[in-house]
Coordinates of C-alpha atoms and ligand atoms in Angstrom, one line a residue:
X7 CA 23.0 -8.0 10.3
X8 CA 21.4 -5.4 12.6
X9 CA 17.9 -4.2 11.6
X10 CA 19.1 -0.7 10.7
X11 CA 21.6 -2.1 8.3
X12 CA 19.0 -4.1 6.3
X13 CA 18.6 -2.3 3.0
X14 CA 15.1 -0.8 2.3
X15 CA 13.6 0.3 -1.0
X16 CA 10.5 2.5 -0.5
X17 CA 7.9 2.7 -3.2
X18 CA 5.2 5.4 -2.5
X19 CA 2.5 6.9 -4.7
X20 CA -1.2 7.3 -5.2
X21 CA -3.6 4.4 -5.9
X22 CA -3.3 2.9 -9.3
X23 CA 0.2 4.3 -9.9
X24 CA 1.4 0.7 -10.3
X25 CA 2.9 0.4 -6.8
X26 CA 1.5 -3.0 -6.0
X27 CA 2.5 -4.8 -9.2
X28 CA 5.9 -3.0 -9.4
X29 CA 6.8 -3.6 -5.7
X30 CA 6.0 -7.3 -6.0
X31 CA 8.0 -7.7 -9.2
X32 CA 11.0 -5.8 -7.8
X33 CA 10.9 -7.7 -4.4
X34 CA 10.8 -11.1 -6.3
X35 CA 13.7 -10.0 -8.5
X36 CA 15.8 -8.9 -5.6
X37 CA 14.7 -11.8 -3.3
X38 CA 13.7 -9.2 -0.7
X39 CA 10.6 -9.2 1.6
X40 CA 7.6 -7.1 0.7
X41 CA 5.5 -4.9 2.9
X42 CA 2.1 -3.9 1.4
X43 CA 1.3 -1.2 4.0
X44 CA -2.0 -0.4 2.3
X45 CA -3.2 -3.9 3.1
X46 CA -2.7 -3.0 6.8
X47 CA -4.9 0.1 6.6
X48 CA -7.5 -1.8 4.6
X49 CA -7.4 -4.6 7.2
X50 CA -8.0 -2.1 10.0
X51 CA -10.9 -0.5 8.1
X52 CA -12.3 -4.0 7.5
X53 CA -12.0 -5.1 11.1
X54 CA -13.6 -1.9 12.3
X55 CA -16.5 -2.4 9.9
X56 CA -16.9 -6.0 11.0
X57 CA -17.1 -4.8 14.6
X58 CA -19.8 -2.3 13.6
X59 CA -17.7 0.7 14.6
X60 CA -18.3 4.2 13.3
X61 CA -15.1 4.9 11.2
X62 CA -14.9 8.4 12.5
X63 CA -14.8 7.3 16.1
X64 CA -11.1 7.8 16.6
X65 CA -10.8 6.1 20.0
X66 CA -12.8 3.0 19.0
X67 CA -10.9 2.6 15.7
X68 CA -7.6 3.0 17.5
X69 CA -8.4 0.3 19.9
X70 CA -9.4 -1.9 17.0
X71 CA -6.0 -1.1 15.2
X72 CA -4.1 -2.0 18.4
X73 CA -5.9 -5.3 18.8
X74 CA -6.3 -6.5 15.2
X75 CA -4.4 -9.6 14.1
X76 CA -3.2 -9.4 10.5
X77 CA -1.4 -12.2 8.8
X78 CA 0.0 -12.5 5.3
X79 CA -0.2 -16.1 4.1
X80 CA 1.4 -17.3 0.8
X81 CA -1.4 -18.8 -1.4
X82 CA -1.2 -22.6 -1.6
X83 CA -1.6 -22.5 -5.4
X84 CA 1.1 -19.8 -5.9
X85 CA -1.5 -17.1 -6.5
X86 CA -2.0 -13.9 -4.6
X87 CA -0.9 -13.7 -1.0
X88 CA -3.9 -14.1 1.3
X89 CA -4.6 -11.5 4.0
X90 CA -6.0 -13.0 7.2
X91 CA -7.7 -10.5 9.5
X92 CA -8.7 -11.7 13.0
X93 CA -8.6 -15.3 11.6
X94 CA -10.8 -14.6 8.6
X95 CA -9.5 -14.7 5.0
X96 CA -10.4 -11.1 3.9
X97 CA -8.3 -11.0 0.7
X98 CA -11.2 -10.5 -1.7
X99 CA -13.1 -8.0 0.5
X100 CA -10.0 -5.9 1.0
X101 CA -9.5 -5.4 -2.8
X102 CA -12.7 -3.4 -3.3
X103 CA -12.8 0.4 -3.6
X104 CA -15.2 0.4 -0.6
X105 CA -12.3 -1.1 1.5
X106 CA -10.0 1.5 0.0
X107 CA -12.2 4.3 1.0
X108 CA -12.6 2.9 4.5
X109 CA -8.8 2.5 4.7
X110 CA -8.3 6.1 3.7
X111 CA -10.9 7.3 6.3
X112 CA -9.2 5.5 9.2
X113 CA -5.7 6.3 7.9
X114 CA -6.2 10.0 8.6
X115 CA -6.4 9.2 12.4
X116 CA -2.9 9.8 13.9
X117 CA -3.3 7.2 16.7
X118 CA -4.3 4.6 14.1
X119 CA -1.2 5.2 12.1
X120 CA 0.9 5.1 15.3
X121 CA -0.7 1.7 16.2
X122 CA 0.7 0.3 12.9
X123 CA 4.3 1.6 13.2
X124 CA 6.0 -1.3 15.0
X125 CA 4.3 -3.9 12.8
X126 CA 5.6 -2.1 9.7
X127 CA 9.1 -1.8 11.1
X128 CA 9.1 -5.5 11.9
X129 CA 9.1 -6.3 8.2
X130 CA 12.7 -5.0 7.9
X131 CA 14.6 -8.3 7.8
X132 CA 17.6 -9.5 5.8
X133 CA 18.4 -9.6 3.0
X134 CA 16.2 -6.5 2.3
X135 CA 12.7 -5.0 2.2
X136 CA 10.6 -3.4 -0.5
X137 CA 8.0 -1.2 1.3
X138 CA 4.9 -0.1 -0.7
X139 CA 2.7 2.7 0.6
X140 CA 2.1 6.4 1.0
X141 CA 4.6 7.4 3.7
X142 CA 7.2 4.7 3.5
X143 CA 10.0 7.0 2.5
X144 CA 8.8 10.0 4.5
X145 CA 7.7 8.6 7.9
X146 CA 8.2 4.8 8.4
X147 CA 11.6 4.3 6.8
X148 CA 13.1 7.8 6.4
X149 CA 16.6 6.3 6.5
X150 CA 15.9 4.0 3.5
X151 CA 18.8 3.9 1.1
X152 CA 16.5 3.7 -1.9
X153 CA 13.3 5.7 -2.5
X154 CA 10.9 5.9 -5.4
X155 CA 7.7 7.8 -5.9
X156 CA 5.4 6.5 -8.7
X157 CA 2.8 8.7 -10.3
X158 CA 0.4 8.4 -13.3
X159 CA -2.4 10.5 -14.6
X160 CA -5.8 10.1 -12.7
X161 CA -7.4 8.8 -15.9
X162 CA -4.7 6.1 -16.4
X163 CA -4.8 5.1 -12.7
X164 CA -8.6 4.7 -12.9
X165 CA -8.3 2.6 -16.0
X166 CA -5.7 0.3 -14.4
X167 CA -7.8 -0.2 -11.2
X168 CA -10.9 -0.8 -13.4
X169 CA -9.1 -3.6 -15.3
X170 CA -7.7 -5.1 -12.1
X171 CA -11.1 -5.1 -10.4
X172 CA -12.9 -6.5 -13.5
X173 CA -10.3 -9.3 -13.6
X174 CA -11.1 -10.1 -10.0
X175 CA -14.8 -10.1 -10.8
X176 CA -15.6 -6.9 -8.9
X177 CA -18.4 -4.9 -10.5
X178 CA -17.6 -1.2 -11.0
X179 CA -18.0 1.6 -13.6
X180 CA -15.0 3.5 -14.9
X181 CA -16.6 6.9 -14.2
X182 CA -17.5 6.2 -10.6
X183 CA -14.1 4.6 -10.0
X184 CA -12.2 7.6 -11.3
X185 CA -14.3 9.8 -9.0
X186 CA -13.7 7.6 -6.0
X187 CA -9.9 7.4 -6.7
X188 CA -9.6 11.2 -7.0
X189 CA -11.5 11.7 -3.8
X190 CA -9.3 9.2 -1.9
X191 CA -6.1 10.7 -3.3
X192 CA -7.1 14.2 -2.4
X193 CA -7.9 13.1 1.1
X194 CA -4.6 11.2 1.4
X195 CA -2.6 14.2 0.1
X196 CA -4.3 16.8 2.2
X197 CA -4.4 15.0 5.6
X198 CA -2.3 16.5 8.5
X199 CA -0.3 13.4 9.4
X200 CA 1.8 11.5 6.9
X201 CA 0.2 13.0 3.8
X202 CA 0.8 11.4 0.4
X203 CA 3.9 13.3 -0.9
X204 CA 7.3 12.3 -2.3
X205 CA 10.3 12.2 0.1
X206 CA 12.8 14.9 -0.8
X207 CA 15.3 12.2 -1.8
X208 CA 12.9 10.0 -3.8
X209 CA 13.2 9.4 -7.5
X210 CA 10.0 10.5 -9.2
X211 CA 8.8 8.0 -11.9
X212 CA 5.8 8.9 -14.1
X213 CA 4.3 5.6 -15.3
X214 CA 1.6 7.1 -17.6
X215 CA 1.8 5.1 -20.8
X216 CA 4.9 3.2 -19.6
X217 CA 4.9 -0.6 -19.6
X218 CA 5.4 -2.6 -16.4
X219 CA 8.8 -4.1 -17.5
X220 CA 10.2 -0.7 -18.2
X221 CA 9.1 0.7 -14.8
X222 CA 10.5 -2.4 -13.0
X223 CA 13.8 -1.8 -14.8
X224 CA 13.9 1.8 -13.8
X225 CA 13.2 1.0 -10.2
X226 CA 15.7 -1.9 -10.1
X227 CA 18.3 0.5 -11.5
X228 CA 17.9 2.6 -8.3
X229 CA 19.0 -0.3 -6.2
X230 CA 21.6 -1.9 -8.6
X231 CA 22.8 0.9 -10.8
Ligands
LIG327 O1 -2.3 1.3 -1.3 P1 -3.8 1.1 -1.0 O2 -4.7 1.5 -2.0 O3 -4.0 -0.4 -0.6 O4 -4.1 1.9 0.4 C1 -5.4 2.1 0.9 C2 -5.4 3.4 1.7 O5 -4.6 3.2 2.9 C3 -4.8 4.6 1.0 O6 -5.8 5.3 0.2 C4 -4.3 5.4 2.2 O7 -5.4 6.2 2.7 C5 -4.0 4.4 3.2 N1 -2.5 4.2 3.3 C6 -1.8 5.1 4.1 N2 -0.5 4.9 4.3 C7 0.1 3.9 3.7 C8 -0.6 3.0 2.9 C9 -1.9 3.2 2.7 O8 -2.4 6.0 4.6 N3 1.4 3.7 3.9

């Protein structure tokens, strides 16, 4: 099977729209690979922070994005996939809203996005790929056969992230989280390169008040009607 003929399902949307959970469930169900592209941007932000770089220094952060070694490693106990950045297990640090904000800052630099393109394309392998992000259907896999854009109200997205972070033992308040999420989304949607927006041929799914199983079923129906 040539790479171009490997089927791709893109799942884009803002933070807290349920992309991560839905993408994992759908990929497991289909037996396809999963690309968590947000983790790549988080990893670059993390590596740049570890190197003491100023996140607005486009040249330095780009060099960092070109050199960083990111590995996804299945957890030995069947838990969450570990993300190894330059040899260090950064999984827990990458989940925080601080890491999300750093990712969003460096993700607005065009040359940083460019540095991550080949790595993202390399995930396209048989029997198929579920690609989770902001620009999967618009920029990275514009030829994907299946495209979904998930949305949910800002209040609901903040509540979900709050619950997720609490479960992982991260300390946050709901009010500050909603403010941070709204700031990040507005930056992601207004940036010049690869802004957060649905592909023209994407199916829009509003997940506000909808259970995970129902959303998974809707997304699966796009691939296997
Ligand atoms: O999805 P996640 O919250 O992990 O993404 C973190 C940040 O990385 C987003 O807020 C966005 O700025 C950036 N990102 C991006 N393009 C993607 C995935 C994530 O710009 N495909």
